[in-house]
GROMACS .gro file of C-alpha atoms in nm:
model
  251
    1MET     CA    1 -26.221  11.715   3.799
    2ILE     CA    2 -25.936  11.966   3.795
    3ASP     CA    3 -25.941  12.293   3.990
    4ALA     CA    4 -25.713  12.499   3.767
    5HIS     CA    5 -25.622  12.770   4.019
    6ILE     CA    6 -25.602  12.753   4.397
    7HIS     CA    7 -25.373  12.891   4.670
    8ALA     CA    8 -25.303  12.580   4.873
    9ASP     CA    9 -25.085  12.740   5.140
   10THR     CA   10 -25.374  12.950   5.275
   11ARG     CA   11 -25.619  12.661   5.309
   12PRO     CA   12 -25.670  12.423   5.604
   13TYR     CA   13 -25.583  12.056   5.567
   14GLU     CA   14 -25.953  11.962   5.569
   15ASP     CA   15 -26.027  12.162   5.252
   16PHE     CA   16 -25.823  11.916   5.047
   17GLU     CA   17 -26.033  11.629   5.179
   18SER     CA   18 -26.353  11.818   5.095
   19MET     CA   19 -26.232  11.885   4.741
   20VAL     CA   20 -26.152  11.518   4.680
   21ILE     CA   21 -26.483  11.401   4.827
   22SER     CA   22 -26.659  11.643   4.588
   23GLY     CA   23 -26.481  11.489   4.288
   24VAL     CA   24 -26.183  11.722   4.241
   25ASP     CA   25 -25.877  11.497   4.222
   26THR     CA   26 -25.622  11.741   4.074
   27ALA     CA   27 -25.544  12.108   4.131
   28ILE     CA   28 -25.294  12.376   4.032
   29SER     CA   29 -25.167  12.592   4.318
   30CYS     CA   30 -25.037  12.933   4.210
   31ALA     CA   31 -24.787  13.166   4.371
   32HIS     CA   32 -24.958  13.476   4.512
   33ASP     CA   33 -24.921  13.728   4.797
   34PRO     CA   34 -24.982  13.552   5.129
   35LEU     CA   35 -24.725  13.776   5.304
   36ARG     CA   36 -24.550  14.108   5.253
   37MET     CA   37 -24.285  14.001   5.003
   38THR     CA   38 -24.013  14.227   5.144
   39SER     CA   39 -23.726  14.026   4.999
   40SER     CA   40 -23.653  13.743   4.758
   41GLU     CA   41 -23.597  13.515   5.059
   42VAL     CA   42 -23.963  13.554   5.159
   43VAL     CA   43 -24.073  13.476   4.803
   44PHE     CA   44 -23.850  13.168   4.785
   45ASP     CA   45 -23.981  13.051   5.123
   46HIS     CA   46 -24.332  13.081   4.978
   47PHE     CA   47 -24.229  12.872   4.675
   48TYR     CA   48 -24.057  12.611   4.889
   49ARG     CA   49 -24.354  12.579   5.121
   50LEU     CA   50 -24.573  12.497   4.820
   51MET     CA   51 -24.318  12.249   4.682
   52ASN     CA   52 -24.220  12.080   5.007
   53ASN     CA   53 -24.523  12.110   5.233
   54ASP     CA   54 -24.847  12.170   5.047
   55ILE     CA   55 -24.799  11.904   4.780
   56LYS     CA   56 -24.756  11.659   5.069
   57ARG     CA   57 -25.062  11.793   5.257
   58ALA     CA   58 -25.274  11.757   4.946
   59ALA     CA   59 -25.145  11.408   4.866
   60GLU     CA   60 -25.233  11.285   5.215
   61ASN     CA   61 -25.595  11.360   5.124
   62GLY     CA   62 -25.577  11.208   4.776
   63LEU     CA   63 -25.541  11.539   4.588
   64LYS     CA   64 -25.273  11.556   4.318
   65LEU     CA   65 -25.129  11.907   4.344
   66TYR     CA   66 -24.922  12.075   4.073
   67LEU     CA   67 -24.771  12.422   4.096
   68ALA     CA   68 -24.747  12.746   3.900
   69LEU     CA   69 -24.471  12.970   4.036
   70GLY     CA   70 -24.371  13.326   3.954
   71ILE     CA   71 -24.377  13.686   4.076
   72HIS     CA   72 -24.735  13.796   4.140
   73PRO     CA   73 -24.784  14.171   4.077
   74ARG     CA   74 -24.873  14.217   4.445
   75SER     CA   75 -24.560  14.025   4.552
   76ILE     CA   76 -24.276  14.230   4.408
   77SER     CA   77 -23.974  14.233   4.639
   78SER     CA   78 -23.703  14.500   4.628
   79ASP     CA   79 -23.454  14.240   4.498
   80TYR     CA   80 -23.687  14.072   4.248
   81GLU     CA   81 -23.400  14.024   4.000
   82LYS     CA   82 -23.279  13.735   4.218
   83ILE     CA   83 -23.612  13.562   4.164
   84LEU     CA   84 -23.606  13.623   3.789
   85LYS     CA   85 -23.258  13.473   3.775
   86LYS     CA   86 -23.370  13.155   3.949
   87LEU     CA   87 -23.709  13.114   3.778
   88PRO     CA   88 -23.582  12.913   3.477
   89GLN     CA   89 -23.438  12.652   3.714
   90ILE     CA   90 -23.756  12.646   3.927
   91LEU     CA   91 -23.977  12.600   3.620
   92LYS     CA   92 -23.791  12.278   3.538
   93GLU     CA   93 -23.905  12.111   3.862
   94ASP     CA   94 -24.134  11.813   3.796
   95SER     CA   95 -24.414  11.956   4.012
   96VAL     CA   96 -24.414  12.295   3.836
   97VAL     CA   97 -24.638  12.299   3.528
   98ALA     CA   98 -24.661  12.674   3.463
   99LEU     CA   99 -24.527  13.020   3.537
  100GLY     CA  100 -24.780  13.204   3.747
  101GLU     CA  101 -24.973  13.371   3.874
  102ILE     CA  102 -24.820  13.676   3.700
  103GLY     CA  103 -24.964  13.987   3.540
  104LEU     CA  104 -25.059  14.344   3.628
  105GLU     CA  105 -25.250  14.481   3.926
  106ARG     CA  106 -25.220  14.860   3.877
  107ALA     CA  107 -25.014  14.858   3.555
  108SER     CA  108 -24.727  15.051   3.713
  109ASN     CA  109 -24.400  15.074   3.521
  110GLU     CA  110 -24.239  14.830   3.763
  111GLU     CA  111 -24.520  14.575   3.722
  112ILE     CA  112 -24.503  14.604   3.343
  113ASN     CA  113 -24.125  14.557   3.343
  114ILE     CA  114 -24.140  14.245   3.561
  115PHE     CA  115 -24.436  14.104   3.368
  116LYS     CA  116 -24.250  14.139   3.038
  117LYS     CA  117 -23.936  13.977   3.179
  118GLN     CA  118 -24.133  13.678   3.309
  119LEU     CA  119 -24.315  13.634   2.980
  120LYS     CA  120 -23.977  13.635   2.804
  121ILE     CA  121 -23.859  13.355   3.035
  122ALA     CA  122 -24.173  13.156   2.953
  123GLU     CA  123 -24.129  13.216   2.581
  124ASP     CA  124 -23.767  13.099   2.594
  125LEU     CA  125 -23.865  12.783   2.783
  126LYS     CA  126 -24.194  12.730   2.595
  127ALA     CA  127 -24.357  12.721   2.938
  128ARG     CA  128 -24.726  12.761   3.013
  129VAL     CA  129 -24.833  13.082   3.188
  130ILE     CA  130 -25.123  13.174   3.417
  131VAL     CA  131 -25.195  13.547   3.391
  132HIS     CA  132 -25.383  13.743   3.656
  133THR     CA  133 -25.644  14.007   3.580
  134PRO     CA  134 -25.734  14.241   3.868
  135ARG     CA  135 -26.064  14.319   4.037
  136SER     CA  136 -26.013  14.697   4.032
  137ASN     CA  137 -26.003  14.889   3.704
  138LYS     CA  138 -26.033  14.545   3.546
  139LYS     CA  139 -26.097  14.622   3.182
  140GLU     CA  140 -25.835  14.894   3.138
  141VAL     CA  141 -25.560  14.698   3.312
  142SER     CA  142 -25.659  14.373   3.141
  143LEU     CA  143 -25.645  14.528   2.795
  144LYS     CA  144 -25.293  14.651   2.874
  145THR     CA  145 -25.208  14.301   2.994
  146ILE     CA  146 -25.339  14.147   2.672
  147SER     CA  147 -25.139  14.391   2.459
  148ILE     CA  148 -24.817  14.297   2.641
  149ILE     CA  149 -24.887  13.926   2.601
  150GLN     CA  150 -24.945  13.963   2.228
  151GLU     CA  151 -24.618  14.153   2.189
  152THR     CA  152 -24.411  13.908   2.393
  153ILE     CA  153 -24.525  13.546   2.381
  154ASN     CA  154 -24.733  13.298   2.184
  155PRO     CA  155 -25.085  13.355   2.327
  156GLY     CA  156 -25.148  12.981   2.302
  157GLN     CA  157 -24.913  12.936   2.601
  158VAL     CA  158 -25.132  13.157   2.821
  159ILE     CA  159 -25.435  13.121   3.046
  160LEU     CA  160 -25.596  13.460   3.097
  161ASP     CA  161 -25.758  13.416   3.435
  162HIS     CA  162 -26.052  13.568   3.625
  163VAL     CA  163 -26.233  13.653   3.301
  164ASP     CA  164 -26.583  13.793   3.360
  165PHE     CA  165 -26.867  13.962   3.170
  166SER     CA  166 -26.674  14.290   3.147
  167LEU     CA  167 -26.389  14.122   2.961
  168VAL     CA  168 -26.515  13.817   2.776
  169ASP     CA  169 -26.612  13.995   2.453
  170ASP     CA  170 -26.259  14.136   2.425
  171VAL     CA  171 -26.084  13.800   2.458
  172ILE     CA  172 -26.312  13.530   2.321
  173GLU     CA  173 -26.154  13.548   1.973
  174GLU     CA  174 -25.796  13.546   2.105
  175GLU     CA  175 -25.580  13.233   2.132
  176PHE     CA  176 -25.566  13.233   2.513
  177MET     CA  177 -25.730  12.976   2.731
  178LEU     CA  178 -25.975  13.159   2.957
  179GLY     CA  179 -26.016  13.099   3.329
  180LEU     CA  180 -26.358  13.132   3.493
  181THR     CA  181 -26.302  13.196   3.861
  182VAL     CA  182 -26.605  13.088   4.066
  183GLN     CA  183 -26.545  13.268   4.393
  184PRO     CA  184 -26.750  13.492   4.623
  185GLU     CA  185 -26.728  13.855   4.507
  186LYS     CA  186 -26.593  13.743   4.167
  187MET     CA  187 -26.838  13.505   3.999
  188THR     CA  188 -27.122  13.275   4.105
  189PRO     CA  189 -27.193  12.935   3.948
  190PRO     CA  190 -27.499  13.072   3.763
  191GLU     CA  191 -27.287  13.356   3.622
  192ALA     CA  192 -27.026  13.107   3.501
  193LEU     CA  193 -27.301  12.904   3.333
  194LYS     CA  194 -27.430  13.215   3.158
  195ILE     CA  195 -27.089  13.274   3.000
  196LEU     CA  196 -27.064  12.909   2.896
  197GLU     CA  197 -27.415  12.919   2.747
  198ASP     CA  198 -27.329  13.232   2.548
  199TYR     CA  199 -26.974  13.147   2.437
  200GLY     CA  200 -26.939  12.769   2.450
  201SER     CA  201 -26.696  12.554   2.648
  202GLU     CA  202 -26.402  12.512   2.409
  203LYS     CA  203 -26.184  12.790   2.550
  204PHE     CA  204 -26.276  12.793   2.920
  205LEU     CA  205 -26.164  12.615   3.233
  206LEU     CA  206 -26.310  12.642   3.580
  207ASN     CA  207 -26.125  12.733   3.897
  208SER     CA  208 -26.203  12.839   4.252
  209ASP     CA  209 -25.903  13.063   4.338
  210ILE     CA  210 -25.949  12.950   4.699
  211SER     CA  211 -25.727  13.169   4.915
  212SER     CA  212 -25.738  13.379   5.231
  213SER     CA  213 -26.015  13.586   5.066
  214PRO     CA  214 -26.377  13.462   5.086
  215SER     CA  215 -26.361  13.131   4.899
  216ASP     CA  216 -26.534  12.800   4.841
  217PRO     CA  217 -26.323  12.484   4.797
  218LEU     CA  218 -26.628  12.319   4.638
  219ALA     CA  219 -26.678  12.594   4.378
  220VAL     CA  220 -26.577  12.381   4.079
  221ALA     CA  221 -26.785  12.084   4.193
  222LYS     CA  222 -27.090  12.305   4.260
  223THR     CA  223 -27.060  12.460   3.914
  224VAL     CA  224 -27.037  12.117   3.752
  225HIS     CA  225 -27.340  12.002   3.954
  226LEU     CA  226 -27.538  12.302   3.832
  227MET     CA  227 -27.430  12.235   3.473
  228LYS     CA  228 -27.572  11.884   3.505
  229LEU     CA  229 -27.900  12.017   3.647
  230LYS     CA  230 -27.922  12.262   3.357
  231ASN     CA  231 -27.871  11.977   3.108
  232PHE     CA  232 -27.534  12.083   2.971
  233ASP     CA  233 -27.386  11.824   2.737
  234GLU     CA  234 -27.146  11.582   2.908
  235LYS     CA  235 -26.873  11.682   2.661
  236GLU     CA  236 -26.906  12.048   2.761
  237ILE     CA  237 -26.893  11.962   3.130
  238ASN     CA  238 -26.582  11.751   3.078
  239GLN     CA  239 -26.411  12.023   2.876
  240VAL     CA  240 -26.441  12.299   3.136
  241SER     CA  241 -26.390  12.080   3.444
  242TYR     CA  242 -26.113  11.851   3.321
  243GLU     CA  243 -26.011  11.818   2.957
  244ASN     CA  244 -25.911  12.177   2.875
  245ALA     CA  245 -25.695  12.205   3.186
  246ALA     CA  246 -25.542  11.859   3.144
  247ASN     CA  247 -25.448  11.934   2.784
  248PHE     CA  248 -25.317  12.283   2.857
  249PHE     CA  249 -25.094  12.175   3.146
  250SER     CA  250 -25.011  11.830   2.997
  251ILE     CA  251 -25.112  11.655   3.318
   0.00000   0.00000   0.00000
């Protein structure tokens, strides 16, 4: 199984072991906002911790960890241009399979500007992108996010993440891959199954978004277990827990 979105730097060493024991052997760790990103140096330290420390911590427990790196909308430093300048080089690292997690949180002018610039980098490099959708004011901000994506980049390069019942009807016909985040206060395994029952498995991938917020490192495995109990077809289970993510990230 693949957990298509985690935040490895906020998780204890033992969580990686638990994930592997549950059947998750691969994960994508995204850049986020573990600290106040007061300067580009703090952001780069965050990136380098993921590249130089957390990949190693995961590997020691048998978990293959890949990275998505970028400027999260809650992690905008005053000198963010330095990060934008270095991103094309960072995205060429072997461990980095996508630009992310990027997007809009409040849809401020600054967020929109930085989001567009990062999407342009991804378009130029033909890189994959993981795009955040927020918890607050979700539909309005997400529709703005979608509009910017459609104006800037091939939607087939994008995972639109944290999709829920409020948003799924607006995106199911788009070219994006869609992330179902099974996490306390976001979505339960039964809720994820309801979406898969209603819309099919072809466009979705599961993730846990485990972070410093309430999280469950076994969220993907528990959802797969419930799918088996509810007699989902093996092909559907494989698509949302492995195949769609493996194909999207080419891993």
